[in-house]
Coordinates of C-alpha atoms and ligand atoms in Angstrom, one line a residue:
X1 CA 23.8 -8.3 -11.5
X2 CA 24.1 -10.3 -8.2
X3 CA 23.4 -14.0 -8.6
X4 CA 20.4 -15.4 -7.2
X5 CA 20.4 -18.8 -5.6
X6 CA 17.4 -20.9 -5.7
X7 CA 16.3 -23.8 -3.4
X8 CA 13.0 -25.4 -4.7
X9 CA 10.3 -26.5 -2.3
X10 CA 8.8 -29.1 -4.4
X11 CA 4.9 -29.5 -3.8
X12 CA 3.5 -32.7 -3.5
X13 CA -0.1 -31.3 -4.4
X14 CA -1.6 -28.5 -6.6
X15 CA -1.9 -25.1 -5.1
X16 CA -5.7 -24.9 -3.8
X17 CA -7.0 -21.5 -2.9
X18 CA -10.1 -21.1 -0.5
X19 CA -13.1 -19.9 -2.5
X20 CA -13.3 -16.6 -0.4
X21 CA -9.8 -15.2 0.2
X22 CA -9.3 -12.7 3.1
X23 CA -6.5 -10.3 3.2
X24 CA -2.8 -11.4 4.2
X25 CA -3.4 -14.8 5.8
X26 CA -2.1 -17.4 3.3
X27 CA 1.3 -17.1 2.0
X28 CA 3.1 -18.9 -1.1
X29 CA 5.8 -21.5 -0.8
X30 CA 8.9 -19.2 -1.6
X31 CA 10.3 -16.0 -0.6
X32 CA 13.3 -13.8 -2.1
X33 CA 15.6 -12.9 0.5
X34 CA 19.1 -11.1 0.8
X35 CA 21.2 -9.6 3.6
X36 CA 23.0 -6.5 4.0
X37 CA 26.3 -5.6 5.8
X38 CA 28.3 -2.5 5.4
X39 CA 31.4 -4.5 4.3
X40 CA 29.8 -6.6 1.7
X41 CA 26.9 -4.6 0.7
X42 CA 23.7 -6.8 -0.5
X43 CA 24.6 -10.3 -0.6
X44 CA 23.2 -13.9 0.0
X45 CA 20.5 -13.2 -2.5
X46 CA 18.2 -16.3 -2.8
X47 CA 14.7 -17.5 -3.6
X48 CA 14.0 -19.9 -1.1
X49 CA 11.1 -21.9 0.8
X50 CA 9.4 -19.5 3.6
X51 CA 10.9 -20.5 7.1
X52 CA 10.8 -18.7 10.4
X53 CA 13.3 -16.2 10.8
X54 CA 16.0 -16.6 13.5
X55 CA 17.0 -13.2 14.8
X56 CA 18.8 -12.2 17.9
X57 CA 16.5 -10.5 20.5
X58 CA 18.7 -7.5 20.5
X59 CA 18.0 -6.9 16.9
X60 CA 17.8 -3.3 16.0
X61 CA 14.4 -3.3 14.5
X62 CA 12.7 -4.9 17.4
X63 CA 13.5 -2.0 19.6
X64 CA 14.0 1.0 17.7
X65 CA 11.6 0.4 14.7
X66 CA 14.3 0.4 11.8
X67 CA 11.9 -1.5 9.4
X68 CA 10.1 -0.5 6.2
X69 CA 8.0 -2.3 3.8
X70 CA 6.0 -1.9 0.5
X71 CA 2.7 -3.5 -0.9
X72 CA 1.8 -4.0 -4.5
X73 CA 0.1 -6.5 -6.5
X74 CA 0.5 -9.2 -9.4
X75 CA -2.5 -10.3 -11.7
X76 CA -3.4 -12.9 -14.5
X77 CA -4.5 -11.0 -17.4
X78 CA -7.4 -12.1 -19.4
X79 CA -4.8 -13.2 -22.0
X80 CA -3.0 -15.6 -19.6
X81 CA -0.2 -13.3 -18.8
X82 CA 1.3 -12.5 -15.3
X83 CA 1.6 -8.8 -14.6
X84 CA 2.6 -6.6 -11.6
X85 CA 1.0 -3.0 -11.2
X86 CA 3.6 -0.2 -11.0
X87 CA 6.6 -2.2 -9.4
X88 CA 9.2 0.3 -10.3
X89 CA 7.0 3.2 -8.5
X90 CA 7.0 1.0 -5.4
X91 CA 10.5 0.0 -5.4
X92 CA 11.5 3.7 -5.8
X93 CA 9.3 4.6 -2.7
X94 CA 10.9 1.7 -0.7
X95 CA 14.2 3.5 -1.3
X96 CA 12.7 6.8 -0.2
X97 CA 11.5 5.0 3.0
X98 CA 14.8 3.6 3.4
X99 CA 16.8 7.1 3.0
X100 CA 14.4 8.5 5.6
X101 CA 15.1 5.7 8.1
X102 CA 18.9 5.7 7.4
X103 CA 18.6 2.3 6.0
X104 CA 20.5 1.1 2.8
X105 CA 19.5 1.8 -0.8
X106 CA 18.5 -1.2 -3.1
X107 CA 19.2 -1.7 -6.6
X108 CA 15.6 -1.3 -8.1
X109 CA 16.7 -2.9 -11.3
X110 CA 18.0 -6.0 -9.5
X111 CA 15.2 -6.1 -6.9
X112 CA 12.6 -5.9 -9.7
X113 CA 14.5 -8.9 -11.5
X114 CA 14.1 -11.0 -8.3
X115 CA 10.6 -9.9 -7.8
X116 CA 9.6 -10.9 -11.4
X117 CA 11.5 -14.3 -10.9
X118 CA 9.8 -14.9 -7.6
X119 CA 6.2 -14.2 -8.9
X120 CA 6.9 -16.1 -11.8
X121 CA 8.0 -19.1 -9.8
X122 CA 4.7 -18.7 -7.7
X123 CA 2.3 -18.0 -10.5
X124 CA 0.0 -20.9 -9.6
X125 CA -0.9 -18.9 -6.5
X126 CA -2.2 -16.0 -8.3
X127 CA -6.0 -15.9 -7.8
X128 CA -8.3 -15.5 -10.9
X129 CA -11.3 -14.2 -9.4
X130 CA -12.5 -10.5 -10.1
X131 CA -11.2 -8.6 -6.9
X132 CA -8.3 -11.0 -6.0
X133 CA -4.6 -10.8 -6.8
X134 CA -1.3 -11.8 -5.5
X135 CA -0.2 -9.2 -2.7
X136 CA 3.5 -8.6 -2.7
X137 CA 5.1 -7.5 0.4
X138 CA 8.7 -6.5 0.3
X139 CA 10.1 -5.6 3.8
X140 CA 13.6 -4.5 5.1
X141 CA 14.9 -4.3 8.6
X142 CA 18.0 -3.6 10.8
X143 CA 19.4 -6.5 12.3
X144 CA 22.4 -5.2 14.6
X145 CA 22.5 -6.9 17.9
X146 CA 23.3 -3.7 19.8
X147 CA 21.2 -1.9 22.4
X148 CA 22.7 1.7 21.6
X149 CA 20.5 3.9 19.4
X150 CA 22.0 4.1 15.9
X151 CA 21.5 3.1 12.4
X152 CA 22.1 -0.6 11.9
X153 CA 25.0 -1.8 10.0
X154 CA 23.3 -5.1 9.0
X155 CA 19.8 -5.6 7.4
X156 CA 17.6 -8.2 6.0
X157 CA 15.5 -7.6 2.8
X158 CA 12.6 -10.2 2.3
X159 CA 9.8 -10.2 -0.4
X160 CA 6.9 -12.4 0.6
X161 CA 3.8 -13.2 -1.5
X162 CA 0.1 -13.7 -0.3
X163 CA -2.9 -14.5 -2.5
X164 CA -5.4 -12.1 -1.4
X165 CA -9.2 -11.0 -1.8
X166 CA -10.5 -7.6 -0.7
X167 CA -8.8 -5.6 1.9
X168 CA -12.0 -4.7 3.9
X169 CA -14.6 -7.3 5.0
X170 CA -17.2 -4.8 3.0
X171 CA -15.4 -5.4 -0.2
X172 CA -16.1 -2.6 -2.7
X173 CA -19.1 -1.7 -0.4
X174 CA -18.8 2.0 1.1
X175 CA -17.1 2.3 4.4
X176 CA -17.9 4.7 7.4
X177 CA -15.0 6.6 8.6
X178 CA -14.4 8.7 11.9
X179 CA -13.0 12.1 11.7
X180 CA -11.3 12.7 15.1
X181 CA -9.0 15.0 16.7
X182 CA -7.8 12.8 19.9
X183 CA -5.0 11.2 18.2
X184 CA -2.7 11.9 15.0
X185 CA -0.9 9.5 12.9
X186 CA 1.9 11.5 11.8
X187 CA 3.6 15.1 12.0
X188 CA 5.2 17.1 9.1
X189 CA 9.0 16.5 9.1
X190 CA 8.2 13.3 10.9
X191 CA 8.1 9.7 9.0
X192 CA 4.5 9.9 8.0
X193 CA 5.9 10.0 4.2
X194 CA 7.8 6.8 4.6
X195 CA 6.2 3.3 4.9
X196 CA 7.5 2.3 8.2
X197 CA 6.1 0.0 10.7
X198 CA 5.8 2.8 13.4
X199 CA 3.3 4.7 11.3
X200 CA 0.8 1.7 11.4
X201 CA 1.5 1.1 15.2
X202 CA 0.8 4.9 15.8
X203 CA -2.8 4.3 14.0
X204 CA -3.8 1.2 16.0
X205 CA -5.6 2.8 19.2
X206 CA -7.6 5.4 17.3
X207 CA -8.4 2.7 14.8
X208 CA -9.5 0.4 17.4
X209 CA -11.8 3.2 19.0
X210 CA -13.3 4.0 15.6
X211 CA -14.0 0.0 15.0
X212 CA -15.6 0.0 18.4
X213 CA -17.9 2.7 17.4
X214 CA -18.7 0.9 14.5
X215 CA -16.4 2.7 11.8
X216 CA -14.0 1.1 9.5
X217 CA -11.3 3.6 9.3
X218 CA -10.1 6.7 11.0
X219 CA -10.0 9.8 8.7
X220 CA -6.6 11.3 9.9
X221 CA -6.3 15.1 10.6
X222 CA -3.1 17.0 10.6
X223 CA -0.4 16.7 13.7
X224 CA -0.3 20.3 14.3
X225 CA -3.6 21.9 14.5
X226 CA -6.0 19.1 13.6
X227 CA -7.7 21.3 11.2
X228 CA -6.7 19.8 7.6
X229 CA -7.4 16.3 6.3
X230 CA -4.3 14.2 6.0
X231 CA -5.2 11.3 4.3
X232 CA -5.2 9.4 0.9
X233 CA -9.1 10.4 0.3
X234 CA -10.5 12.2 -2.6
X235 CA -13.3 14.7 -2.1
X236 CA -15.8 15.2 -4.9
X237 CA -16.9 18.9 -4.6
X238 CA -19.3 20.6 -6.9
X239 CA -16.8 22.0 -9.3
X240 CA -13.6 20.2 -8.3
X241 CA -12.1 17.0 -7.0
X242 CA -9.7 17.6 -4.0
X243 CA -7.1 15.6 -2.6
X244 CA -4.9 16.6 0.3
X245 CA -1.5 17.6 -0.8
X246 CA 1.7 15.8 0.1
X247 CA 3.0 18.0 3.0
X248 CA 5.2 15.3 4.3
X249 CA 3.2 13.4 6.6
X250 CA 1.1 11.7 4.2
X251 CA 2.4 8.3 2.3
X252 CA 2.5 9.3 -1.3
X253 CA 0.3 6.8 -2.4
X254 CA 0.7 4.9 -5.6
X255 CA -2.8 4.4 -6.1
X256 CA -3.4 7.9 -5.3
X257 CA -1.2 8.9 -8.2
X258 CA -2.7 6.7 -10.6
X259 CA -6.1 8.2 -9.6
X260 CA -4.8 11.8 -10.1
X261 CA -3.6 10.7 -13.7
X262 CA -6.8 9.1 -14.6
X263 CA -8.8 12.1 -13.5
X264 CA -6.5 14.4 -15.5
X265 CA -7.1 12.1 -18.4
X266 CA -10.6 12.7 -18.2
X267 CA -10.2 16.4 -18.0
X268 CA -11.6 16.4 -14.2
X269 CA -10.4 19.7 -12.3
X270 CA -8.3 18.0 -9.7
X271 CA -6.5 19.7 -7.0
X272 CA -3.8 18.5 -4.6
X273 CA -4.5 21.2 -1.7
X274 CA -5.3 21.4 1.9
X275 CA -8.9 20.6 2.9
X276 CA -10.2 21.8 6.2
X277 CA -12.6 20.1 8.3
X278 CA -14.6 23.3 8.3
X279 CA -14.5 23.4 4.5
X280 CA -15.7 19.9 4.3
X281 CA -18.7 20.5 6.7
X282 CA -19.6 23.6 5.0
X283 CA -19.6 21.9 1.7
X284 CA -21.8 19.0 3.0
X285 CA -24.2 21.5 4.6
X286 CA -24.6 23.3 1.4
X287 CA -25.2 20.3 -0.5
X288 CA -21.7 20.7 -2.5
X289 CA -20.2 17.5 -1.3
X290 CA -21.0 14.9 -4.1
X291 CA -18.7 11.9 -3.0
X292 CA -15.7 10.8 -1.0
X293 CA -13.4 7.9 -1.4
X294 CA -10.1 6.6 -0.4
X295 CA -7.4 5.0 -2.3
X296 CA -4.8 2.5 -1.5
X297 CA -3.0 -0.4 -3.1
X298 CA -4.9 -3.1 -0.8
X299 CA -8.3 -1.8 -1.4
X300 CA -7.7 0.2 -4.6
X301 CA -10.8 2.6 -4.3
X302 CA -12.8 2.7 -1.0
X303 CA -15.9 4.6 -1.3
X304 CA -17.3 6.4 1.9
X305 CA -20.9 6.3 3.0
X306 CA -20.4 8.4 6.1
X307 CA -18.0 10.7 7.7
X308 CA -18.6 11.5 11.5
X309 CA -16.8 14.4 13.3
X310 CA -17.6 14.9 16.9
X311 CA -21.5 15.0 16.8
X312 CA -21.8 15.8 13.2
X313 CA -22.6 12.6 11.1
X314 CA -22.5 13.3 7.4
X315 CA -23.8 10.7 5.1
X316 CA -22.3 11.0 1.6
X317 CA -24.2 10.2 -1.6
X318 CA -27.1 8.7 0.4
X319 CA -24.6 6.1 1.7
X320 CA -23.8 4.8 -2.0
X321 CA -20.5 4.6 -3.9
X322 CA -20.3 7.8 -6.2
X323 CA -20.4 7.0 -9.9
X324 CA -16.7 8.3 -10.1
X325 CA -15.6 6.1 -7.5
X326 CA -17.1 3.0 -9.4
X327 CA -15.6 4.3 -12.5
X328 CA -12.3 4.7 -11.2
X329 CA -12.2 1.4 -9.6
X330 CA -13.3 -0.3 -12.7
X331 CA -10.8 1.5 -14.6
X332 CA -7.8 0.6 -12.4
X333 CA -8.8 -3.1 -12.3
X334 CA -9.5 -3.3 -16.1
X335 CA -5.8 -2.1 -16.6
X336 CA -4.6 -4.4 -14.0
X337 CA -6.4 -7.4 -15.8
X338 CA -5.2 -6.4 -19.1
X339 CA -8.7 -5.4 -20.3
X340 CA -7.8 -2.1 -21.2
X341 CA -4.9 -0.1 -22.8
X342 CA -2.2 0.4 -20.3
X343 CA -1.3 4.1 -21.7
X344 CA 0.7 4.9 -18.9
X345 CA 3.1 1.9 -18.7
X346 CA 1.8 0.9 -15.3
X347 CA 1.9 -2.9 -16.2
X348 CA 5.3 -4.8 -15.9
X349 CA 5.0 -8.4 -17.5
X350 CA 6.5 -11.2 -15.7
X351 CA 8.3 -13.8 -17.8
X352 CA 7.0 -17.4 -18.1
X353 CA 10.4 -19.0 -18.1
X354 CA 12.5 -18.5 -14.8
X355 CA 16.2 -17.6 -15.3
X356 CA 17.4 -18.3 -12.1
Ligands
LIG1 C1 -2.6 -0.1 1.5 O1 -2.0 -0.7 0.5 O2 -3.4 0.8 1.2 C2 -2.2 -0.1 2.9 O3 -1.3 0.6 3.2 C3 -2.6 -1.3 3.6 C4 -1.6 -2.2 4.1 C5 -0.8 -1.8 5.2 C6 -2.4 -3.6 4.5

């Protein structure tokens, strides 16, 4: 295993977090960083104080978007342990994104070790209030200084940490979403199933428009016909729960996978399948649509109070979070906080003693 060098930034004061944390505005003292070159592989592995990056203006990722990331969370359990939720799945997904963007693979075992060391060093930054966590953001980007379009030969990998509260200002309160067919986020066989920066850039304009109209989020439709929903969203129909199947343009969400597992554990009928706009509207008109919620690492479960498509406004479950959405949110947060049995081994403990 690579050796990690460690430069400590000694704090002169105790970590003090604001009483109300936003999302991703505060960063801890240290990052994990390593470099890649085709000659040396991954090297220069270090846990060091956060500092500004120095990159050449021709760096590949700035021009051509060879840039991927992940988002996962660490918590303090009720027993005072420090844990990370499903880190192996996130690192595996990072490697899948890397493959799609012609970027090098990371050694998942080594990076998990480095991540545990970093979180252990920064454990005083983990907030303790319910709904709060330490958000972990690994990033990888190409740094070749050439303007020709080709896969970079040099990369930087960084893990940074940010104590966070709820992702949406609404907290767990239901959000209004806009289903629109003017813009798409991704197309099948494109990069929609990779966690790459360009997908987020592609989502900005439609989200801005939705925000201006009073909606929190956009509900994306498929890139070809704009007929099927393409989003990490769950729909509670009368006799089944359905979520769009992974067709290549949806990110394989880790919270999505956790929710599917929890629903199976409860013997719900959960189907991963195409859900058309027409089917959704028809179920709504016939009173067969019982609830809608989104999933994601940042928000965990995001109940939906209203879905609008063109001039059709659909108020879901009287604008309230469904019982199921509340139940799933509680179940996931209880596992994360060590309050309930982790029967699927989703929790990875962080050692108290740092080995580096
Ligand atoms: C998530 O965790 O659900 C996200 O992808 C949001 C993140 C980009 C802040």
